[in-house]
PDB file of C-alpha atoms in Angstrom:
ATOM      1  CA  SER A   1      79.716  60.164  67.959  1.00 77.00           C
ATOM      2  CA  ALA A   2      77.251  60.292  70.959  1.00 86.00           C
ATOM      3  CA  VAL A   3      73.856  61.306  71.627  1.00 90.00           C
ATOM      4  CA  ILE A   4      73.285  63.208  74.940  1.00 95.00           C
ATOM      5  CA  SER A   5      70.232  64.139  76.874  1.00 96.00           C
ATOM      6  CA  GLN A   6      69.777  66.449  79.628  1.00 97.00           C
ATOM      7  CA  LYS A   7      66.854  66.948  81.791  1.00 97.00           C
ATOM      8  CA  PRO A   8      65.202  69.215  82.465  1.00 97.00           C
ATOM      9  CA  SER A   9      65.639  71.355  79.348  1.00 95.00           C
ATOM     10  CA  ARG A  10      64.428  74.578  81.263  1.00 96.00           C
ATOM     11  CA  ASP A  11      63.562  75.585  84.666  1.00 97.00           C
ATOM     12  CA  ILE A  12      62.941  78.754  86.532  1.00 97.00           C
ATOM     13  CA  CYS A  13      63.590  78.381  89.905  1.00 96.00           C
ATOM     14  CA  GLN A  14      63.390  80.817  93.569  1.00 96.00           C
ATOM     15  CA  ARG A  15      66.913  82.449  94.887  1.00 97.00           C
ATOM     16  CA  GLY A  16      68.172  79.852  97.876  1.00 97.00           C
ATOM     17  CA  THR A  17      66.861  76.820  96.072  1.00 97.00           C
ATOM     18  CA  SER A  18      68.621  73.401  94.462  1.00 97.00           C
ATOM     19  CA  LEU A  19      68.400  72.309  91.116  1.00 97.00           C
ATOM     20  CA  THR A  20      69.776  68.787  89.875  1.00 98.00           C
ATOM     21  CA  ILE A  21      70.355  68.454  86.463  1.00 98.00           C
ATOM     22  CA  GLN A  22      70.761  64.914  84.525  1.00 98.00           C
ATOM     23  CA  CYS A  23      72.645  64.251  81.626  1.00 97.00           C
ATOM     24  CA  GLN A  24      72.612  60.580  80.159  1.00 97.00           C
ATOM     25  CA  VAL A  25      74.850  59.507  77.170  1.00 96.00           C
ATOM     26  CA  ASP A  26      73.866  56.544  74.621  1.00 94.00           C
ATOM     27  CA  SER A  27      77.042  55.094  74.932  1.00 91.00           C
ATOM     28  CA  GLN A  28      79.872  54.178  77.749  1.00 91.00           C
ATOM     29  CA  VAL A  29      82.189  57.146  78.043  1.00 90.00           C
ATOM     30  CA  THR A  30      85.209  57.789  80.366  1.00 85.00           C
ATOM     31  CA  MET A  31      85.240  61.495  80.218  1.00 85.00           C
ATOM     32  CA  MET A  32      82.565  63.715  80.538  1.00 92.00           C
ATOM     33  CA  PHE A  33      82.384  67.771  81.584  1.00 93.00           C
ATOM     34  CA  TRP A  34      80.115  70.302  82.794  1.00 96.00           C
ATOM     35  CA  TYR A  35      80.127  73.720  81.339  1.00 95.00           C
ATOM     36  CA  ARG A  36      78.314  76.982  81.766  1.00 96.00           C
ATOM     37  CA  GLN A  37      77.201  79.667  79.659  1.00 93.00           C
ATOM     38  CA  GLN A  38      76.151  82.559  80.942  1.00 92.00           C
ATOM     39  CA  PRO A  39      73.828  85.238  78.969  1.00 87.00           C
ATOM     40  CA  GLY A  40      76.392  86.609  76.128  1.00 84.00           C
ATOM     41  CA  GLN A  41      79.056  84.688  77.164  1.00 87.00           C
ATOM     42  CA  SER A  42      81.137  81.914  75.811  1.00 88.00           C
ATOM     43  CA  LEU A  43      81.261  78.643  77.341  1.00 91.00           C
ATOM     44  CA  THR A  44      83.090  77.687  80.874  1.00 93.00           C
ATOM     45  CA  LEU A  45      84.265  74.702  82.055  1.00 92.00           C
ATOM     46  CA  ILE A  46      82.686  74.038  85.547  1.00 95.00           C
ATOM     47  CA  ALA A  47      84.211  70.658  86.114  1.00 94.00           C
ATOM     48  CA  THR A  48      85.279  67.260  84.739  1.00 91.00           C
ATOM     49  CA  ALA A  49      83.578  64.027  86.274  1.00 91.00           C
ATOM     50  CA  ASN A  50      84.944  61.000  85.635  1.00 82.00           C
ATOM     51  CA  GLN A  51      83.777  57.551  86.560  1.00 80.00           C
ATOM     52  CA  GLY A  52      85.323  56.342  89.741  1.00 78.00           C
ATOM     53  CA  SER A  53      86.712  59.383  91.108  1.00 79.00           C
ATOM     54  CA  GLU A  54      85.853  62.658  92.432  1.00 85.00           C
ATOM     55  CA  ALA A  55      84.793  65.222  90.038  1.00 90.00           C
ATOM     56  CA  THR A  56      87.783  67.835  89.420  1.00 90.00           C
ATOM     57  CA  TYR A  57      86.701  71.284  89.564  1.00 93.00           C
ATOM     58  CA  GLU A  58      88.202  74.215  87.587  1.00 91.00           C
ATOM     59  CA  SER A  59      89.167  77.558  89.144  1.00 89.00           C
ATOM     60  CA  GLY A  60      86.240  79.727  90.759  1.00 92.00           C
ATOM     61  CA  PHE A  61      84.108  76.532  90.924  1.00 95.00           C
ATOM     62  CA  VAL A  62      83.723  74.432  94.182  1.00 95.00           C
ATOM     63  CA  ILE A  63      82.119  71.330  95.282  1.00 95.00           C
ATOM     64  CA  ASP A  64      79.511  72.716  97.794  1.00 96.00           C
ATOM     65  CA  LYS A  65      77.985  74.864  95.248  1.00 97.00           C
ATOM     66  CA  PHE A  66      78.094  72.617  92.280  1.00 97.00           C
ATOM     67  CA  PRO A  67      77.932  68.846  93.482  1.00 96.00           C
ATOM     68  CA  ILE A  68      78.362  66.318  90.545  1.00 95.00           C
ATOM     69  CA  SER A  69      77.864  62.594  90.775  1.00 93.00           C
ATOM     70  CA  ARG A  70      79.103  59.933  88.077  1.00 93.00           C
ATOM     71  CA  PRO A  71      77.508  56.669  88.849  1.00 91.00           C
ATOM     72  CA  ASN A  72      78.266  55.019  85.941  1.00 92.00           C
ATOM     73  CA  LEU A  73      79.870  55.474  82.560  1.00 92.00           C
ATOM     74  CA  THR A  74      76.466  56.820  81.066  1.00 94.00           C
ATOM     75  CA  PHE A  75      75.164  59.208  83.615  1.00 95.00           C
ATOM     76  CA  SER A  76      75.884  62.170  85.466  1.00 96.00           C
ATOM     77  CA  THR A  77      74.079  64.658  87.456  1.00 96.00           C
ATOM     78  CA  LEU A  78      75.264  68.338  88.363  1.00 97.00           C
ATOM     79  CA  THR A  79      73.332  70.153  90.992  1.00 97.00           C
ATOM     80  CA  VAL A  80      73.258  73.950  91.494  1.00 97.00           C
ATOM     81  CA  SER A  81      73.018  74.551  94.897  1.00 97.00           C
ATOM     82  CA  ASN A  82      71.617  77.676  96.983  1.00 97.00           C
ATOM     83  CA  MET A  83      71.094  79.365  93.693  1.00 97.00           C
ATOM     84  CA  SER A  84      71.105  83.415  93.329  1.00 96.00           C
ATOM     85  CA  PRO A  85      70.210  85.429  89.898  1.00 95.00           C
ATOM     86  CA  GLU A  86      74.132  84.973  88.926  1.00 95.00           C
ATOM     87  CA  ASP A  87      73.636  81.469  88.478  1.00 96.00           C
ATOM     88  CA  SER A  88      71.062  81.932  85.366  1.00 96.00           C
ATOM     89  CA  SER A  89      72.798  80.414  82.696  1.00 95.00           C
ATOM     90  CA  ILE A  90      72.947  77.532  80.256  1.00 95.00           C
ATOM     91  CA  TYR A  91      73.994  74.089  81.890  1.00 97.00           C
ATOM     92  CA  LEU A  92      75.741  71.979  79.237  1.00 96.00           C
ATOM     93  CA  CYS A  93      77.006  68.552  79.331  1.00 96.00           C
ATOM     94  CA  SER A  94      79.785  67.265  77.260  1.00 94.00           C
ATOM     95  CA  VAL A  95      81.519  63.865  76.511  1.00 92.00           C
ATOM     96  CA  LEU A  96      84.792  62.985  74.997  1.00 85.00           C
ATOM     97  CA  VAL A  97      84.509  59.940  72.574  1.00 82.00           C
ATOM     98  CA  TRP A  98      87.101  58.501  70.344  1.00 74.00           C
ATOM     99  CA  GLY A  99      86.310  58.264  66.584  1.00 68.00           C
ATOM    100  CA  THR A 100      88.949  58.843  64.165  1.00 64.00           C
ATOM    101  CA  ASP A 101      90.488  60.711  67.015  1.00 68.00           C
ATOM    102  CA  TYR A 102      88.927  62.505  70.155  1.00 70.00           C
ATOM    103  CA  GLU A 103      85.723  64.178  69.492  1.00 79.00           C
ATOM    104  CA  GLN A 104      83.707  66.167  71.828  1.00 85.00           C
ATOM    105  CA  TYR A 105      79.988  66.719  71.918  1.00 89.00           C
ATOM    106  CA  PHE A 106      77.669  68.392  73.703  1.00 93.00           C
ATOM    107  CA  GLY A 107      73.910  67.768  75.309  1.00 94.00           C
ATOM    108  CA  PRO A 108      71.386  70.116  74.533  1.00 93.00           C
ATOM    109  CA  GLY A 109      71.690  72.253  77.395  1.00 95.00           C
ATOM    110  CA  THR A 110      69.259  73.125  80.455  1.00 96.00           C
ATOM    111  CA  ARG A 111      68.277  76.747  80.329  1.00 95.00           C
ATOM    112  CA  LEU A 112      68.317  77.910  84.410  1.00 97.00           C
ATOM    113  CA  THR A 113      66.451  81.019  85.260  1.00 96.00           C
ATOM    114  CA  VAL A 114      67.081  82.069  88.948  1.00 97.00           C
ATOM    115  CA  THR A 115      64.186  84.621  90.192  1.00 95.00           C
TER     116      THR A 115
ATOM    117  CA  GLU B   1      97.171  81.652  81.374  1.00 81.00           C
ATOM    118  CA  ASP B   2      95.958  79.689  78.686  1.00 85.00           C
ATOM    119  CA  LYS B   3      93.703  81.742  75.848  1.00 91.00           C
ATOM    120  CA  VAL B   4      91.547  81.683  72.869  1.00 95.00           C
ATOM    121  CA  VAL B   5      90.870  84.807  70.781  1.00 96.00           C
ATOM    122  CA  GLN B   6      88.184  84.844  68.227  1.00 97.00           C
ATOM    123  CA  SER B   7      87.656  87.983  65.656  1.00 97.00           C
ATOM    124  CA  PRO B   8      85.829  89.475  64.251  1.00 96.00           C
ATOM    125  CA  LEU B   9      83.250  89.246  67.511  1.00 95.00           C
ATOM    126  CA  SER B  10      80.530  89.933  65.037  1.00 96.00           C
ATOM    127  CA  LEU B  11      79.814  89.980  61.221  1.00 96.00           C
ATOM    128  CA  VAL B  12      76.851  90.761  59.108  1.00 97.00           C
ATOM    129  CA  VAL B  13      77.029  89.721  55.346  1.00 97.00           C
ATOM    130  CA  HIS B  14      74.480  89.050  52.723  1.00 97.00           C
ATOM    131  CA  GLU B  15      73.706  85.786  51.198  1.00 97.00           C
ATOM    132  CA  GLY B  16      76.194  84.601  48.891  1.00 97.00           C
ATOM    133  CA  ASP B  17      79.087  86.360  50.311  1.00 97.00           C
ATOM    134  CA  THR B  18      82.473  84.196  51.935  1.00 97.00           C
ATOM    135  CA  VAL B  19      83.577  84.799  55.211  1.00 98.00           C
ATOM    136  CA  THR B  20      86.403  83.857  56.978  1.00 98.00           C
ATOM    137  CA  LEU B  21      86.680  83.303  60.722  1.00 98.00           C
ATOM    138  CA  ASN B  22      89.799  83.723  62.744  1.00 98.00           C
ATOM    139  CA  CYS B  23      90.885  81.978  65.992  1.00 98.00           C
ATOM    140  CA  SER B  24      94.128  82.382  67.685  1.00 97.00           C
ATOM    141  CA  TYR B  25      95.272  80.786  70.864  1.00 95.00           C
ATOM    142  CA  GLU B  26      98.296  80.380  73.635  1.00 92.00           C
ATOM    143  CA  VAL B  27      97.462  77.362  75.338  1.00 87.00           C
ATOM    144  CA  THR B  28      99.999  74.980  76.818  1.00 83.00           C
ATOM    145  CA  ASN B  29     100.147  71.464  75.405  1.00 84.00           C
ATOM    146  CA  PHE B  30      97.964  72.046  72.671  1.00 88.00           C
ATOM    147  CA  ARG B  31      96.108  68.533  71.592  1.00 86.00           C
ATOM    148  CA  SER B  32      93.506  69.873  69.057  1.00 89.00           C
ATOM    149  CA  LEU B  33      91.425  72.854  67.652  1.00 93.00           C
ATOM    150  CA  LEU B  34      87.726  72.570  67.271  1.00 93.00           C
ATOM    151  CA  TRP B  35      85.013  74.617  65.755  1.00 95.00           C
ATOM    152  CA  TYR B  36      81.334  74.634  66.603  1.00 94.00           C
ATOM    153  CA  LYS B  37      78.122  76.370  65.581  1.00 95.00           C
ATOM    154  CA  GLN B  38      75.495  77.437  67.923  1.00 92.00           C
ATOM    155  CA  GLU B  39      72.313  78.416  66.977  1.00 89.00           C
ATOM    156  CA  LYS B  40      70.139  78.073  70.379  1.00 78.00           C
ATOM    157  CA  LYS B  41      71.855  76.035  73.152  1.00 74.00           C
ATOM    158  CA  ALA B  42      74.012  73.033  72.505  1.00 84.00           C
ATOM    159  CA  PRO B  43      77.128  73.698  70.179  1.00 90.00           C
ATOM    160  CA  THR B  44      77.144  71.558  67.014  1.00 89.00           C
ATOM    161  CA  PHE B  45      80.518  70.076  66.162  1.00 88.00           C
ATOM    162  CA  LEU B  46      81.861  71.122  62.754  1.00 92.00           C
ATOM    163  CA  PHE B  47      85.599  70.280  62.930  1.00 89.00           C
ATOM    164  CA  MET B  48      88.430  69.242  64.845  1.00 89.00           C
ATOM    165  CA  LEU B  49      92.130  70.265  63.668  1.00 92.00           C
ATOM    166  CA  THR B  50      95.237  68.399  65.050  1.00 89.00           C
ATOM    167  CA  SER B  51      97.763  68.849  62.253  1.00 87.00           C
ATOM    168  CA  SER B  52      98.881  71.819  60.624  1.00 89.00           C
ATOM    169  CA  GLY B  53      98.111  72.689  57.085  1.00 89.00           C
ATOM    170  CA  ILE B  54      95.742  69.783  56.357  1.00 89.00           C
ATOM    171  CA  GLU B  55      92.176  71.484  55.256  1.00 91.00           C
ATOM    172  CA  LYS B  56      89.222  70.065  56.661  1.00 92.00           C
ATOM    173  CA  LYS B  57      86.149  70.491  54.327  1.00 93.00           C
ATOM    174  CA  SER B  58      82.488  70.133  54.945  1.00 92.00           C
ATOM    175  CA  GLY B  59      80.326  71.358  52.047  1.00 95.00           C
ATOM    176  CA  ARG B  60      80.477  74.870  52.180  1.00 97.00           C
ATOM    177  CA  LEU B  61      82.869  75.180  55.113  1.00 97.00           C
ATOM    178  CA  SER B  62      86.344  74.378  55.680  1.00 97.00           C
ATOM    179  CA  SER B  63      89.158  75.029  58.214  1.00 97.00           C
ATOM    180  CA  ILE B  64      92.580  75.313  58.537  1.00 96.00           C
ATOM    181  CA  LEU B  65      95.340  74.918  61.149  1.00 95.00           C
ATOM    182  CA  ASP B  66      98.498  76.512  61.469  1.00 95.00           C
ATOM    183  CA  LYS B  67     100.319  75.432  64.638  1.00 91.00           C
ATOM    184  CA  LYS B  68     103.528  77.487  63.759  1.00 93.00           C
ATOM    185  CA  GLU B  69     101.620  80.864  64.093  1.00 93.00           C
ATOM    186  CA  LEU B  70      98.979  79.628  66.446  1.00 95.00           C
ATOM    187  CA  PHE B  71      95.619  80.220  64.426  1.00 95.00           C
ATOM    188  CA  SER B  72      93.026  78.888  62.896  1.00 97.00           C
ATOM    189  CA  ILE B  73      90.350  80.285  60.095  1.00 98.00           C
ATOM    190  CA  LEU B  74      86.798  78.752  59.264  1.00 98.00           C
ATOM    191  CA  ASN B  75      86.070  79.991  55.496  1.00 98.00           C
ATOM    192  CA  ILE B  76      81.977  79.778  54.705  1.00 98.00           C
ATOM    193  CA  THR B  77      81.495  80.300  51.071  1.00 97.00           C
ATOM    194  CA  ALA B  78      78.195  80.952  49.556  1.00 97.00           C
ATOM    195  CA  THR B  79      76.656  82.156  52.820  1.00 98.00           C
ATOM    196  CA  GLN B  80      72.908  81.306  53.365  1.00 97.00           C
ATOM    197  CA  THR B  81      70.692  82.523  55.942  1.00 96.00           C
ATOM    198  CA  GLY B  82      70.872  79.388  57.806  1.00 96.00           C
ATOM    199  CA  ASP B  83      74.301  79.945  58.589  1.00 97.00           C
ATOM    200  CA  SER B  84      73.713  82.661  61.072  1.00 97.00           C
ATOM    201  CA  ALA B  85      74.831  81.409  64.342  1.00 96.00           C
ATOM    202  CA  ILE B  86      77.643  81.857  66.976  1.00 95.00           C
ATOM    203  CA  TYR B  87      80.545  80.460  65.877  1.00 97.00           C
ATOM    204  CA  LEU B  88      82.692  79.016  68.407  1.00 95.00           C
ATOM    205  CA  CYS B  89      86.357  77.960  68.371  1.00 96.00           C
ATOM    206  CA  ALA B  90      87.605  75.888  71.509  1.00 94.00           C
ATOM    207  CA  VAL B  91      91.308  74.420  72.085  1.00 93.00           C
ATOM    208  CA  GLY B  92      92.149  71.293  73.503  1.00 87.00           C
ATOM    209  CA  SER B  93      94.857  70.946  75.864  1.00 78.00           C
ATOM    210  CA  SER B  94      96.952  67.819  76.277  1.00 70.00           C
ATOM    211  CA  ASN B  95      94.633  64.657  77.023  1.00 61.00           C
ATOM    212  CA  THR B  96      92.553  66.165  79.901  1.00 66.00           C
ATOM    213  CA  GLY B  97      90.026  66.753  77.583  1.00 69.00           C
ATOM    214  CA  LYS B  98      89.389  70.118  78.806  1.00 80.00           C
ATOM    215  CA  LEU B  99      88.249  72.764  76.334  1.00 86.00           C
ATOM    216  CA  ILE B 100      89.218  76.422  76.255  1.00 89.00           C
ATOM    217  CA  PHE B 101      86.409  78.714  74.370  1.00 92.00           C
ATOM    218  CA  GLY B 102      87.381  81.793  72.509  1.00 94.00           C
ATOM    219  CA  GLN B 103      84.238  84.437  72.765  1.00 93.00           C
ATOM    220  CA  GLY B 104      82.384  83.458  69.519  1.00 94.00           C
ATOM    221  CA  THR B 105      81.928  85.117  66.465  1.00 96.00           C
ATOM    222  CA  THR B 106      78.350  86.106  65.527  1.00 95.00           C
ATOM    223  CA  LEU B 107      77.449  85.656  62.107  1.00 97.00           C
ATOM    224  CA  GLN B 108      74.378  87.275  60.838  1.00 97.00           C
ATOM    225  CA  VAL B 109      73.344  86.443  57.159  1.00 97.00           C
ATOM    226  CA  LYS B 110      71.093  88.716  55.544  1.00 97.00           C
ATOM    227  CA  PRO B 111      68.863  87.584  52.574  1.00 95.00           C
TER     228      PRO B 111
END
């Protein structure tokens, strides 16, 4: 398994500002992901962040809006830029680890409210 | 387009009842199907299924996968109020690690 922590756990931000969310894992992992869960919705993948390469974004998400850093195998950041109320969501970091098979775990999430 | 569909979307039962949650999928390069329980924020990993017909069991929860008919079920027996949560089904595609999530089933267990 993997223990994942995120900072901040929640924040209230003003429209037009940016917020950087940090994700820390207790072990080295190759594959790390950022998901978004809008109110009342299921989880949607934003991007895959692998160390040593640029993040791969899913359709509908762009680097200018959601820049990602992955400086090492235990840490990543996601920035939500130029925020609008539509960005109000829970943002979750996730990692893929090898146990008896590939298993995927989620961090506690960051609840973002944009006013 | 890859998709994962869960049913029912919501369910209300009483303590002691048995429930069955369904998950069907159409995903290219299927690798695995995962079940998660989400109570407040982060989904909690329950099961990962990769082979057809092999039941995975953890206490009162069990799950099985049918790769021919492209579905999985999650059973919860003798439900308790603590089982109240959103249950998410996700399918992993090939070796990319990406998960495609269903809409979730909201389960409410009444005393």
